[in-house]
XYZ file of C-alpha atoms in Angstrom:
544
model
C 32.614 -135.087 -23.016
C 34.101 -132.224 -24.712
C 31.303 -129.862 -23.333
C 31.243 -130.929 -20.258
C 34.636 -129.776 -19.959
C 34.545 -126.802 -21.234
C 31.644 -126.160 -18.886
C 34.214 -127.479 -16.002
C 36.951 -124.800 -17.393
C 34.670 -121.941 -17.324
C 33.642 -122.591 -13.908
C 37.556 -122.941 -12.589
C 38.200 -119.292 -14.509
C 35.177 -117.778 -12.836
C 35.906 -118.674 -9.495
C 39.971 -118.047 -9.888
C 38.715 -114.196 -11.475
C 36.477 -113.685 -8.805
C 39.369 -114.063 -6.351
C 41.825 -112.476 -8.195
C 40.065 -109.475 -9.181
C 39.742 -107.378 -5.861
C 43.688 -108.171 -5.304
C 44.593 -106.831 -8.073
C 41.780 -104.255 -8.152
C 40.425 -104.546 -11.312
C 36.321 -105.651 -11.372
C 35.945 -109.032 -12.198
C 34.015 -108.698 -15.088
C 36.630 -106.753 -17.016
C 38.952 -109.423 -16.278
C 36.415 -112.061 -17.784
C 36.113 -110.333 -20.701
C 39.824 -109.764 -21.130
C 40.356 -113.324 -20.738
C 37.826 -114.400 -23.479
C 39.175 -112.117 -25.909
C 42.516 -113.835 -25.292
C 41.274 -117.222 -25.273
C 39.261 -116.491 -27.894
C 42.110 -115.774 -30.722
C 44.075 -118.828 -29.830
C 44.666 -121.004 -32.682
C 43.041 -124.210 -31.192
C 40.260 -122.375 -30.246
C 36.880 -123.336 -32.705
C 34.201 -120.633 -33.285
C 31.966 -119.791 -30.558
C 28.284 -118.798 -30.630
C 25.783 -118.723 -28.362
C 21.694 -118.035 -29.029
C 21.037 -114.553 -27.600
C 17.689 -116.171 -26.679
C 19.508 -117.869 -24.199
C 20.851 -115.005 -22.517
C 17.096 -112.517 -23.259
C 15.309 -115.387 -21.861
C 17.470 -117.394 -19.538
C 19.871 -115.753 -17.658
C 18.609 -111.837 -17.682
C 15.632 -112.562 -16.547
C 16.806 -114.518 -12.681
C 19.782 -111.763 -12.764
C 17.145 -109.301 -12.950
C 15.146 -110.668 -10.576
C 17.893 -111.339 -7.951
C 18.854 -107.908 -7.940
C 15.486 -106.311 -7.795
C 15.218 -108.652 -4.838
C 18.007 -106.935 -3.035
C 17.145 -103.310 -4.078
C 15.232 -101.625 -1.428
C 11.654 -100.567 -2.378
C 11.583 -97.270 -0.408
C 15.378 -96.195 -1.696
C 13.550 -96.755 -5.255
C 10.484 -95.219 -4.778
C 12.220 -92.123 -3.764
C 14.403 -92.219 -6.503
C 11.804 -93.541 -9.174
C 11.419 -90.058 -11.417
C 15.645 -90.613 -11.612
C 14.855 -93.609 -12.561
C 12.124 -93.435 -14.989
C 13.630 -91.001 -17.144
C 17.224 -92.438 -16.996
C 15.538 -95.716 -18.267
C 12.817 -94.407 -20.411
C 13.325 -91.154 -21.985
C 16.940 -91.341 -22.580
C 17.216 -95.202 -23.787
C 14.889 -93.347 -26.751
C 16.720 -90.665 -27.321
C 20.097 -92.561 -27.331
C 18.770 -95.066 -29.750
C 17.452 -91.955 -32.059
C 20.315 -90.133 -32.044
C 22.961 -93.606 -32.523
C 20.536 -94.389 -35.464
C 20.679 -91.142 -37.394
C 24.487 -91.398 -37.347
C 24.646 -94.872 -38.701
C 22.575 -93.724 -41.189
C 25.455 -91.292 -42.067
C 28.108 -93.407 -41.295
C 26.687 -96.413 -43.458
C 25.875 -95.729 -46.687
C 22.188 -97.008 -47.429
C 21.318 -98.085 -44.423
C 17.900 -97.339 -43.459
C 16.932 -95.247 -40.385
C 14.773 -97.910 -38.564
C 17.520 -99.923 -38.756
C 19.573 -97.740 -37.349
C 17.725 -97.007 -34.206
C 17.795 -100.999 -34.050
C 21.716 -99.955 -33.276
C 20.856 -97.492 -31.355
C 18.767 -99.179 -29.257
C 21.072 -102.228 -29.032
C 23.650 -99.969 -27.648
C 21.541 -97.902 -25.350
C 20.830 -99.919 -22.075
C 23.184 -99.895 -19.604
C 24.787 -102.823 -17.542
C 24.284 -103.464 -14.026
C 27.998 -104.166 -13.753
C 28.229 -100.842 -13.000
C 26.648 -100.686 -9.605
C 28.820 -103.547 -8.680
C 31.930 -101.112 -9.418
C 30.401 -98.411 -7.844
C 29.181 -99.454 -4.653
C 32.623 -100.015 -3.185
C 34.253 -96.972 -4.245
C 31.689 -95.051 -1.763
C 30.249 -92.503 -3.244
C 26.452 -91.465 -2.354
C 24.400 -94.286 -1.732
C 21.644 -92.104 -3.994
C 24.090 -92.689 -6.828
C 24.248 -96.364 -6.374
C 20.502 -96.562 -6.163
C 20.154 -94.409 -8.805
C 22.486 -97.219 -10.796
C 20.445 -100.106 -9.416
C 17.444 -98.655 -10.572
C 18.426 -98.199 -14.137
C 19.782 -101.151 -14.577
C 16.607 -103.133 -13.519
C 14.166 -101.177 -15.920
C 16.304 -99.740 -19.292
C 16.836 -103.403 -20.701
C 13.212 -103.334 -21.245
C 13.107 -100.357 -22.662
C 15.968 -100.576 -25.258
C 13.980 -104.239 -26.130
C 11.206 -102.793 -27.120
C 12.514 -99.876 -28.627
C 14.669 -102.436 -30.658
C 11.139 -104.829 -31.849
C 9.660 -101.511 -32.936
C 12.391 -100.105 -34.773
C 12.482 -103.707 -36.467
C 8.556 -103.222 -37.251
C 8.685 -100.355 -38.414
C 11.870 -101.517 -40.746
C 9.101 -103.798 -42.519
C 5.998 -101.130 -42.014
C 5.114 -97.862 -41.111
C 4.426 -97.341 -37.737
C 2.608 -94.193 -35.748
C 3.686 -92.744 -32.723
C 0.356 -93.810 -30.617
C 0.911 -97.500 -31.493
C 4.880 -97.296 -30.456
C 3.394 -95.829 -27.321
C 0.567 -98.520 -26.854
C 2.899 -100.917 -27.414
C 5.566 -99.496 -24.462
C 2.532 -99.304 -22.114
C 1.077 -102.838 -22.957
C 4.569 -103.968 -22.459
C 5.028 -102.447 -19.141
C 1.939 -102.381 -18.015
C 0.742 -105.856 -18.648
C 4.164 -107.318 -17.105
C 4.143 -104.998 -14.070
C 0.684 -106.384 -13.403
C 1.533 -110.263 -13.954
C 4.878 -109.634 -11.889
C 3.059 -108.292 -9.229
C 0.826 -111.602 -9.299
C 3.568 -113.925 -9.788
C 5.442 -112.663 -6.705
C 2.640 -112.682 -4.211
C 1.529 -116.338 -5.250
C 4.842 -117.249 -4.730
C 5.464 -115.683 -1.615
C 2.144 -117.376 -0.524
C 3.238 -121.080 -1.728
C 6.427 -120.674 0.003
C 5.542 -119.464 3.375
C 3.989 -122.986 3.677
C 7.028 -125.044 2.376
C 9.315 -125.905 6.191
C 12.526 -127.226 4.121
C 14.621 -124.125 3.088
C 16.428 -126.061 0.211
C 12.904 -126.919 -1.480
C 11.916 -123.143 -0.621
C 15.093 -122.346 -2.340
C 14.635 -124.222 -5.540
C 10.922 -122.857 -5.495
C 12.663 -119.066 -5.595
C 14.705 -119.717 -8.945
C 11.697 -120.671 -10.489
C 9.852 -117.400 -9.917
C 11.495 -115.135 -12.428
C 10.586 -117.177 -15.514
C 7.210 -117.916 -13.821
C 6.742 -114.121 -14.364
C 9.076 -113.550 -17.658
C 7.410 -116.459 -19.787
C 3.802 -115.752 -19.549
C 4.542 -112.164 -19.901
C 6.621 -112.740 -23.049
C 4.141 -114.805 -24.363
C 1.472 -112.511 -24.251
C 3.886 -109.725 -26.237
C 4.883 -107.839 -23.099
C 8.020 -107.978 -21.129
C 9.565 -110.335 -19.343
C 12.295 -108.500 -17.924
C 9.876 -105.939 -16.276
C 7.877 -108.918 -14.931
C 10.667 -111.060 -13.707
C 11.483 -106.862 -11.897
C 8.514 -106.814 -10.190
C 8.746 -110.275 -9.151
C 11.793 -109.617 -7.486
C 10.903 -106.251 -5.723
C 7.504 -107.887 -4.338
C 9.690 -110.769 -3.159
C 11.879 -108.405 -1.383
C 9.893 -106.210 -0.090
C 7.097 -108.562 1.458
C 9.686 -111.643 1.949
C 11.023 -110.676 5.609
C 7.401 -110.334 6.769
C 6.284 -113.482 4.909
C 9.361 -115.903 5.018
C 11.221 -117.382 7.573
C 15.407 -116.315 8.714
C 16.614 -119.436 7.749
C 14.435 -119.793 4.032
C 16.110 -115.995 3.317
C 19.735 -116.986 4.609
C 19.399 -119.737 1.828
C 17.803 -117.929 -0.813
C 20.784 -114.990 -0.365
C 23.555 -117.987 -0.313
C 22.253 -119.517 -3.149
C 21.502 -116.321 -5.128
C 24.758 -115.517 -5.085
C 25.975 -118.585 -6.236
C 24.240 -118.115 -9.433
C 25.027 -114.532 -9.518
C 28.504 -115.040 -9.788
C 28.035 -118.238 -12.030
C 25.808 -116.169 -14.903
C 27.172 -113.113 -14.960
C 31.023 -114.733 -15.409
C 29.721 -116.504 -18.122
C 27.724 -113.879 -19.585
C 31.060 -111.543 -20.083
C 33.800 -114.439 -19.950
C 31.107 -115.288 -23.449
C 31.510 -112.091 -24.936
C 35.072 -111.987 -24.970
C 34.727 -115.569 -26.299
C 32.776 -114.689 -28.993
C 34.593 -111.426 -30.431
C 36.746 -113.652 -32.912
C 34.112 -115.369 -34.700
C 31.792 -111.659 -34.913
C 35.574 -109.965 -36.557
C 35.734 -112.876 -38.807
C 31.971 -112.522 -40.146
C 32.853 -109.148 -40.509
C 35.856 -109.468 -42.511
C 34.106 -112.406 -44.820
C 31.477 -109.662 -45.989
C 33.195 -106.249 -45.388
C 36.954 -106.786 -46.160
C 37.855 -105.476 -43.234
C 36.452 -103.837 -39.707
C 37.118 -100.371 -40.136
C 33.751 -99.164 -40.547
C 32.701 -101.147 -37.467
C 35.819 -99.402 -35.107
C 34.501 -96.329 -36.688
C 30.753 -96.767 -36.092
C 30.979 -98.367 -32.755
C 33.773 -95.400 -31.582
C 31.062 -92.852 -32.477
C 28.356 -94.729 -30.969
C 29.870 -94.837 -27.722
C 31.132 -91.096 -27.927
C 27.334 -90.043 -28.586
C 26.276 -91.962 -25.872
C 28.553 -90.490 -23.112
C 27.428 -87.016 -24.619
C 23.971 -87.986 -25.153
C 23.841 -89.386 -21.506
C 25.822 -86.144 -20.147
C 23.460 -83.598 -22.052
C 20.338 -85.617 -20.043
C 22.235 -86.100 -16.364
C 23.114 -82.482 -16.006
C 19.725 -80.924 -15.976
C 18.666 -83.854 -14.197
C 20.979 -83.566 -11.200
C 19.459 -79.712 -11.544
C 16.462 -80.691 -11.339
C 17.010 -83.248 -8.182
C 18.424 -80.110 -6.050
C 15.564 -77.527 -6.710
C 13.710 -80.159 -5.607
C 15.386 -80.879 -2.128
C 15.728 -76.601 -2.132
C 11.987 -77.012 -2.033
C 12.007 -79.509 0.370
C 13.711 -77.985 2.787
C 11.044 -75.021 2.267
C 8.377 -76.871 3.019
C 9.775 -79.118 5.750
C 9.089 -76.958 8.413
C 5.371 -76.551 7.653
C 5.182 -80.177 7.264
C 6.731 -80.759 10.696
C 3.704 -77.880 12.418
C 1.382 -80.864 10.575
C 3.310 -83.988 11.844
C 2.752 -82.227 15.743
C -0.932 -81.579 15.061
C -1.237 -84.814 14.277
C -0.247 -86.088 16.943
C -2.473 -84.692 19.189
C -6.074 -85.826 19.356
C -8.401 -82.697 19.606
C -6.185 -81.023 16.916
C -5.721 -83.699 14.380
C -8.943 -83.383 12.597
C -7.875 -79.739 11.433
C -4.367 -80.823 10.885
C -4.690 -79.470 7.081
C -7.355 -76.752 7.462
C -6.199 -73.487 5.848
C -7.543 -70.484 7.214
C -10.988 -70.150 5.429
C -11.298 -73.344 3.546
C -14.092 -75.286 3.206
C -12.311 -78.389 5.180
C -13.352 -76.408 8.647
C -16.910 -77.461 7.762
C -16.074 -81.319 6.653
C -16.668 -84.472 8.969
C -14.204 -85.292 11.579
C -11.865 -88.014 10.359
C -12.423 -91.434 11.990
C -9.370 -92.620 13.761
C -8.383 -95.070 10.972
C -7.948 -92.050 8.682
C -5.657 -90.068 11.057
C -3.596 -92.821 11.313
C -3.133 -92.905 7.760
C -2.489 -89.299 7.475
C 0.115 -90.024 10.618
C 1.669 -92.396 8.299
C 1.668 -90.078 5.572
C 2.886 -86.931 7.006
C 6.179 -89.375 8.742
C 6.899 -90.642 5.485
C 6.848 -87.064 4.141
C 9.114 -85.976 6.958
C 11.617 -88.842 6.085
C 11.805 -88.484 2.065
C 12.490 -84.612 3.222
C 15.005 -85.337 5.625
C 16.527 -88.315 2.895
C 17.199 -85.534 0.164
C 18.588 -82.922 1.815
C 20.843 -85.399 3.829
C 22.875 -86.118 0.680
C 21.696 -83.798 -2.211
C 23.092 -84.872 -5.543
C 25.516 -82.609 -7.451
C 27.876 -82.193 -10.160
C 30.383 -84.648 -8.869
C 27.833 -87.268 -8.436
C 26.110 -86.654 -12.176
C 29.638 -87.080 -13.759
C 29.745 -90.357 -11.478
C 26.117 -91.230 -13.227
C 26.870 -90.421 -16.531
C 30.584 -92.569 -16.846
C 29.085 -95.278 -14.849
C 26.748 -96.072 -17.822
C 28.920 -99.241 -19.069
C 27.037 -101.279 -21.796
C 27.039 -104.703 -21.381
C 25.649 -108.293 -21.795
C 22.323 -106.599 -22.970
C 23.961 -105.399 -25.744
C 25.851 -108.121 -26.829
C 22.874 -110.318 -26.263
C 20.233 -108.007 -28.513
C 22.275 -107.543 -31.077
C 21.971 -111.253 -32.249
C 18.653 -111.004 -32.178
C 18.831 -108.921 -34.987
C 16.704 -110.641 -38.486
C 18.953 -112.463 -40.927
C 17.979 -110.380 -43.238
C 18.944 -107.458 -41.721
C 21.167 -104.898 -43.721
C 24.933 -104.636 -43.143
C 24.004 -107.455 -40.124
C 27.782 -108.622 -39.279
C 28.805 -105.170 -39.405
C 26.298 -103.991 -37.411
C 26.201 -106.991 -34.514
C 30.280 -106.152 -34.225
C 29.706 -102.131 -33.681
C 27.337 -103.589 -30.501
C 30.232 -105.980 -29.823
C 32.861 -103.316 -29.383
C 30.737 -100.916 -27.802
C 29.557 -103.209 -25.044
C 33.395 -103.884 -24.476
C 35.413 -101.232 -25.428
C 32.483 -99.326 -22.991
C 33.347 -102.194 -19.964
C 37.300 -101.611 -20.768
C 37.061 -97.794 -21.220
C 34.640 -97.054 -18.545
C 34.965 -99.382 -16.097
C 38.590 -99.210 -15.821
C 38.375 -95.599 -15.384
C 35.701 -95.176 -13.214
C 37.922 -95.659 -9.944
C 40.071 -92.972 -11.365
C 37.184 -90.683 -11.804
C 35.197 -91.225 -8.602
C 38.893 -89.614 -7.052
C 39.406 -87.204 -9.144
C 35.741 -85.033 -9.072
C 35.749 -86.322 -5.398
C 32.626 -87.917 -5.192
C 33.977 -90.369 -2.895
C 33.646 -89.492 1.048
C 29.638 -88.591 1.357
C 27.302 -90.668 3.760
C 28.669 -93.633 3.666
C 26.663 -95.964 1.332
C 27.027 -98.954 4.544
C 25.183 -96.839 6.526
C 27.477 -96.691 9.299
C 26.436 -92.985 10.152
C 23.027 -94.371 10.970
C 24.229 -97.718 12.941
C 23.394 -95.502 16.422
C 19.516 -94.522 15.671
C 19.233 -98.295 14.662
C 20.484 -99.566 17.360
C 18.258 -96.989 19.902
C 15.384 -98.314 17.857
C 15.842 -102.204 18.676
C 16.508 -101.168 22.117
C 13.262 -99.637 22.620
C 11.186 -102.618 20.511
C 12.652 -104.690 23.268
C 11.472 -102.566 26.366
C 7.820 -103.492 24.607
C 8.403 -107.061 25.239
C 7.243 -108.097 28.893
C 9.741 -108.953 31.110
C 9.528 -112.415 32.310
C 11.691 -115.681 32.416
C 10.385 -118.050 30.049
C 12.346 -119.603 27.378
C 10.465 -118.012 24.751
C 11.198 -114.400 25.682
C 14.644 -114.297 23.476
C 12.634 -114.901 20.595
C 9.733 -112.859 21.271
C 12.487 -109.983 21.731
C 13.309 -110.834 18.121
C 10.286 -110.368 16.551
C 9.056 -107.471 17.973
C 12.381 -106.305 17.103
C 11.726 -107.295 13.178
C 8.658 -105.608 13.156
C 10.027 -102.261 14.470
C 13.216 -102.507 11.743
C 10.170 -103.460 8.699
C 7.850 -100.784 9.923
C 11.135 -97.997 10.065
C 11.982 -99.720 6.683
C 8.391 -98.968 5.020
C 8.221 -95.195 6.427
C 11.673 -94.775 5.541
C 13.285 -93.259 8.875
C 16.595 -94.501 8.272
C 19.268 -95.533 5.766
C 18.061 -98.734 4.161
C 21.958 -100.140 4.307
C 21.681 -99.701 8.327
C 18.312 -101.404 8.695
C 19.350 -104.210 6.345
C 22.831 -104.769 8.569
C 20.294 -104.680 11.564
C 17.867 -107.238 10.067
C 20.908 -109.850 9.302
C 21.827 -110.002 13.006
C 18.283 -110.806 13.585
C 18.294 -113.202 11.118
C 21.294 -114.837 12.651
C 20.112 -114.373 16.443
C 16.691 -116.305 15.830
C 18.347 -119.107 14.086
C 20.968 -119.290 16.440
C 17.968 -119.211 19.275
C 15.862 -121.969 17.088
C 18.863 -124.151 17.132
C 19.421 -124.150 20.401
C 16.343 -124.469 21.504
C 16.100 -127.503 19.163
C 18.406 -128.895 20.472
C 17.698 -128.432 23.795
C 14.265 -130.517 22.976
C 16.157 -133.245 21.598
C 18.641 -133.397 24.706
């Protein structure tokens, strides 16, 4: 009984945070973990622990998943060499750096334990994006956020099982590098499998709510076969979730989507309360441990203060020639844009479209004529060219959005939840799994509470608005001329017919990426709600 009501009382504080939070305007998940920490030092309160596996393996991989689901493909294609390196290159060199001063700080401990640490502490939280997205900065920023949060909790896992190889054995650089590109390569692959099939199974299912129930099983239908065959689950419960989203309005009913969103959220909000509302929880017992085998935590307030400090700086020193690097390439862009556009006219036109790319004496004057299937593809091309161009230099990233970037990377539940997956046998352990503990909070606390502050002070706040109001008008123009295609006649079904073709022409602008993906999402809800509206009546105009 006693379980089942704390279960009860962690649901009640959830909820109650949830609508406190935006009153008061502090993020929920800071409140959560503020309340733990309190609840956690009351007297009556017993020792809590929960088994990280729990968290790696049951509640990362569906938040994962849900979020990849709602992250749109061509706003993370665009933005995947961000991305990458944000979740790749400097997870490593966080976790080399953070190791090689606990190695300093902690007399004998080894280096590849150490980057264990490191790597603990390295991966970011997706909290962040949740703070972010209302404060409105650049939606690039936010996407940027999303991103990183979906891919660097692989990363930092399997930075952390090398570092605890190579703690037992040597290891070479070309077999940590075969084993990143087995990870991600093998769970990319069974992702992409896993969300197709499931797409497939549930375009035949009519009831929404089994539909529904089918979609929570689909990130551990990816993560578990991927973990068991040593690669990783969290990138293959990722690319479950961005096949799912990408191909589910084409493949899935209004009313199965309206469901799957409703219910998403539900456990959204449910896991990710109890992930931090946990953490706080759990800081008592971890300060006890530490106390039982260290006499006392100052090593640990120490370590986990310099931990975080090299992370901000280690994440700073990366961002800023990043952001660099992002505007020479829009400069070049906007170079090249007109040349593209002479390409995008050619191509438009029959008689000239098969020398569309013909430089003046190149060999390509003397090649075949392209068969109409290939000029359409180079159409496609060439308009997807034209609206990555026009997507950088409408909101170029600069220094006020890299500062954004770089104090936006809060640590998190990831961090909490690796660290007690450390061995037993691990050197300095309790002192070690506290210095993640503090980071992870003191990083929510420090950085999340300041981040509003920030956003106003470098004003990053105020560029195209991340709702994509600004684009509401070229949307609209759009639907209105997928409905002139429809035929114009009186039957019953027209409404709907209007609908689809309207669907098709927001998907289509969607894949080639002519407008903001917040403005064609808005635009595909109203569908949504217009053709169930339209099915119900029509329903029950049958059963009248």
């Amino acid at each position: 009984m006693e379980p089942l009501i704390v279960i009860v009382l962690g649901l009640l504080v959830i909820a109650a945070t949830a609508v406190i939070a935006p009153r008061v305007g502090v993020a929920a998940p800071l409140l959560l973990v503020l309340t733990g920490i309190g609840v956690s030092v009351l007297p009556v309160v017993p020792p809590v622990h929960v088994e990280p596996e729990w968290v790696l393996a049951g509640v990362l991989p569906p938040l994962l998943y849900s979020a990849a689901v709602s992250m749109p493909a061509m706003d993370f294609r665009r933005e995947f060499r961000a991305i990458s390196g944000l979740s790749v290159v400097l997870v490593v060199a966080s976790s080399l750096v953070i190791g090689w001063f606990a190695t300093l700080l902690v007399p004998g401990l080894p280096f590849a334990w150490g980057v264990a640490l490191g790597a603990v502490v390295s991966p970011t939280d997706a909290v962040a994006t949740s703070i972010v997205r209302r404060l409105g900065v650049s939606p690039r920023v936010v996407a940027v956020l999303d991103g990183e949060g979906l891919l660097n909790d692989a990363t930092a896992l399997v930075v952390l099982r090398t570092a605890i190889a190579g703690a037992a054995a040597s290891v070479s650089l070309g077999g940590v590098l075969g084993d990143f590109l087995f990870a991600v390569l093998v769970a990319g692959l069974i992702g992409f499998v896993v969300g197709h099939v499931d797409l497939a199974v549930r375009g035949r299912v009519r009831d929404a709510t089994v539909n529904t129930v089918l979609s929570f099983t689909a990130p551990f239908l990816a993560s578990v076969p991927a973990e068991q065959l040593g690669a990783s689950g969290l990138v293959a419960a990722v690319m479950a979730g961005v096949v799912t989203g990408y191909d589910g309005p084409r493949r899935l009913p209004p009313q199965h989507r309206l469901s799957d969103a409703q219910n998403w959220r539900t456990v959204e909000l449910v896991l990710e309360g109890a992930v931090f509302l946990v953490t706080g929880l759990q800081l008592a017992t971890v300060v006890a441990d530490v106390r039982a085998d260290h006499g006392g935590t100052g090593t640990a307030v120490a370590l986990a203060a310099g931990a975080l400090v090299i992370s901000v700086v280690v994440r700073a020193a990366y961002v800023a020639p990043l952001v660099a690097g992002l505007r020479r390439r829009a400069r070049r862009a906007a170079d090249r844009r007109d040349r593209v556009l002479v390409i995008q006219d050619r191509l438009r036109d029959p008689e000239s479209a098969a020398t569309a790319f013909d430089r003046p004496g190149a060999r390509a004057r003397r090649a075949r004529v392209p068969s109409t299937g290939q000029l359409e593809r180079m159409r496609v091309r060439v308009r997807r060219l034209v609206a990555d161009i026009d997507y950088f230099l409408a909101a170029p990233l600069g220094w006020r959005d890299g500062a954004v970037v770089v104090w936006a990377g809060m640590r998190g539940a990831v961090t909490v939840a690796a660290a007690q997956t450390l061995p037993e046998d691990t050197p300095s352990r309790p002192l070690l799994v506290l210095t993640a503990f503090l980071v992870a909070i003191s990083s929510l606390l420090l950085q999340g509470g300041t981040l509003p502050r920030l956003v106003r002070a470098v004003g990053a706040a105020g560029a195209r608005p991340a709702d994509g109001t600004d684009d509401r008008a070229a949307v609209a123009d759009l639907l209105e001329s997928a409905a002139a295609t429809v035929p114009d006649r009186t039957d019953p079904d027209r409404p709907l017919a209007v609908v689809r073709a309207q669907r098709l022409a927001l998907l289509d602008a969607r894949d080639d990426g002519t407008h903001s993906s917040a403005a064609l999402a808005a635009a595909l809800a109203v569908l949504d709600a217009e053709q169930i509206s339209l099915e119900l009546r029509s329903a029950g105009g049958a059963a009248g």
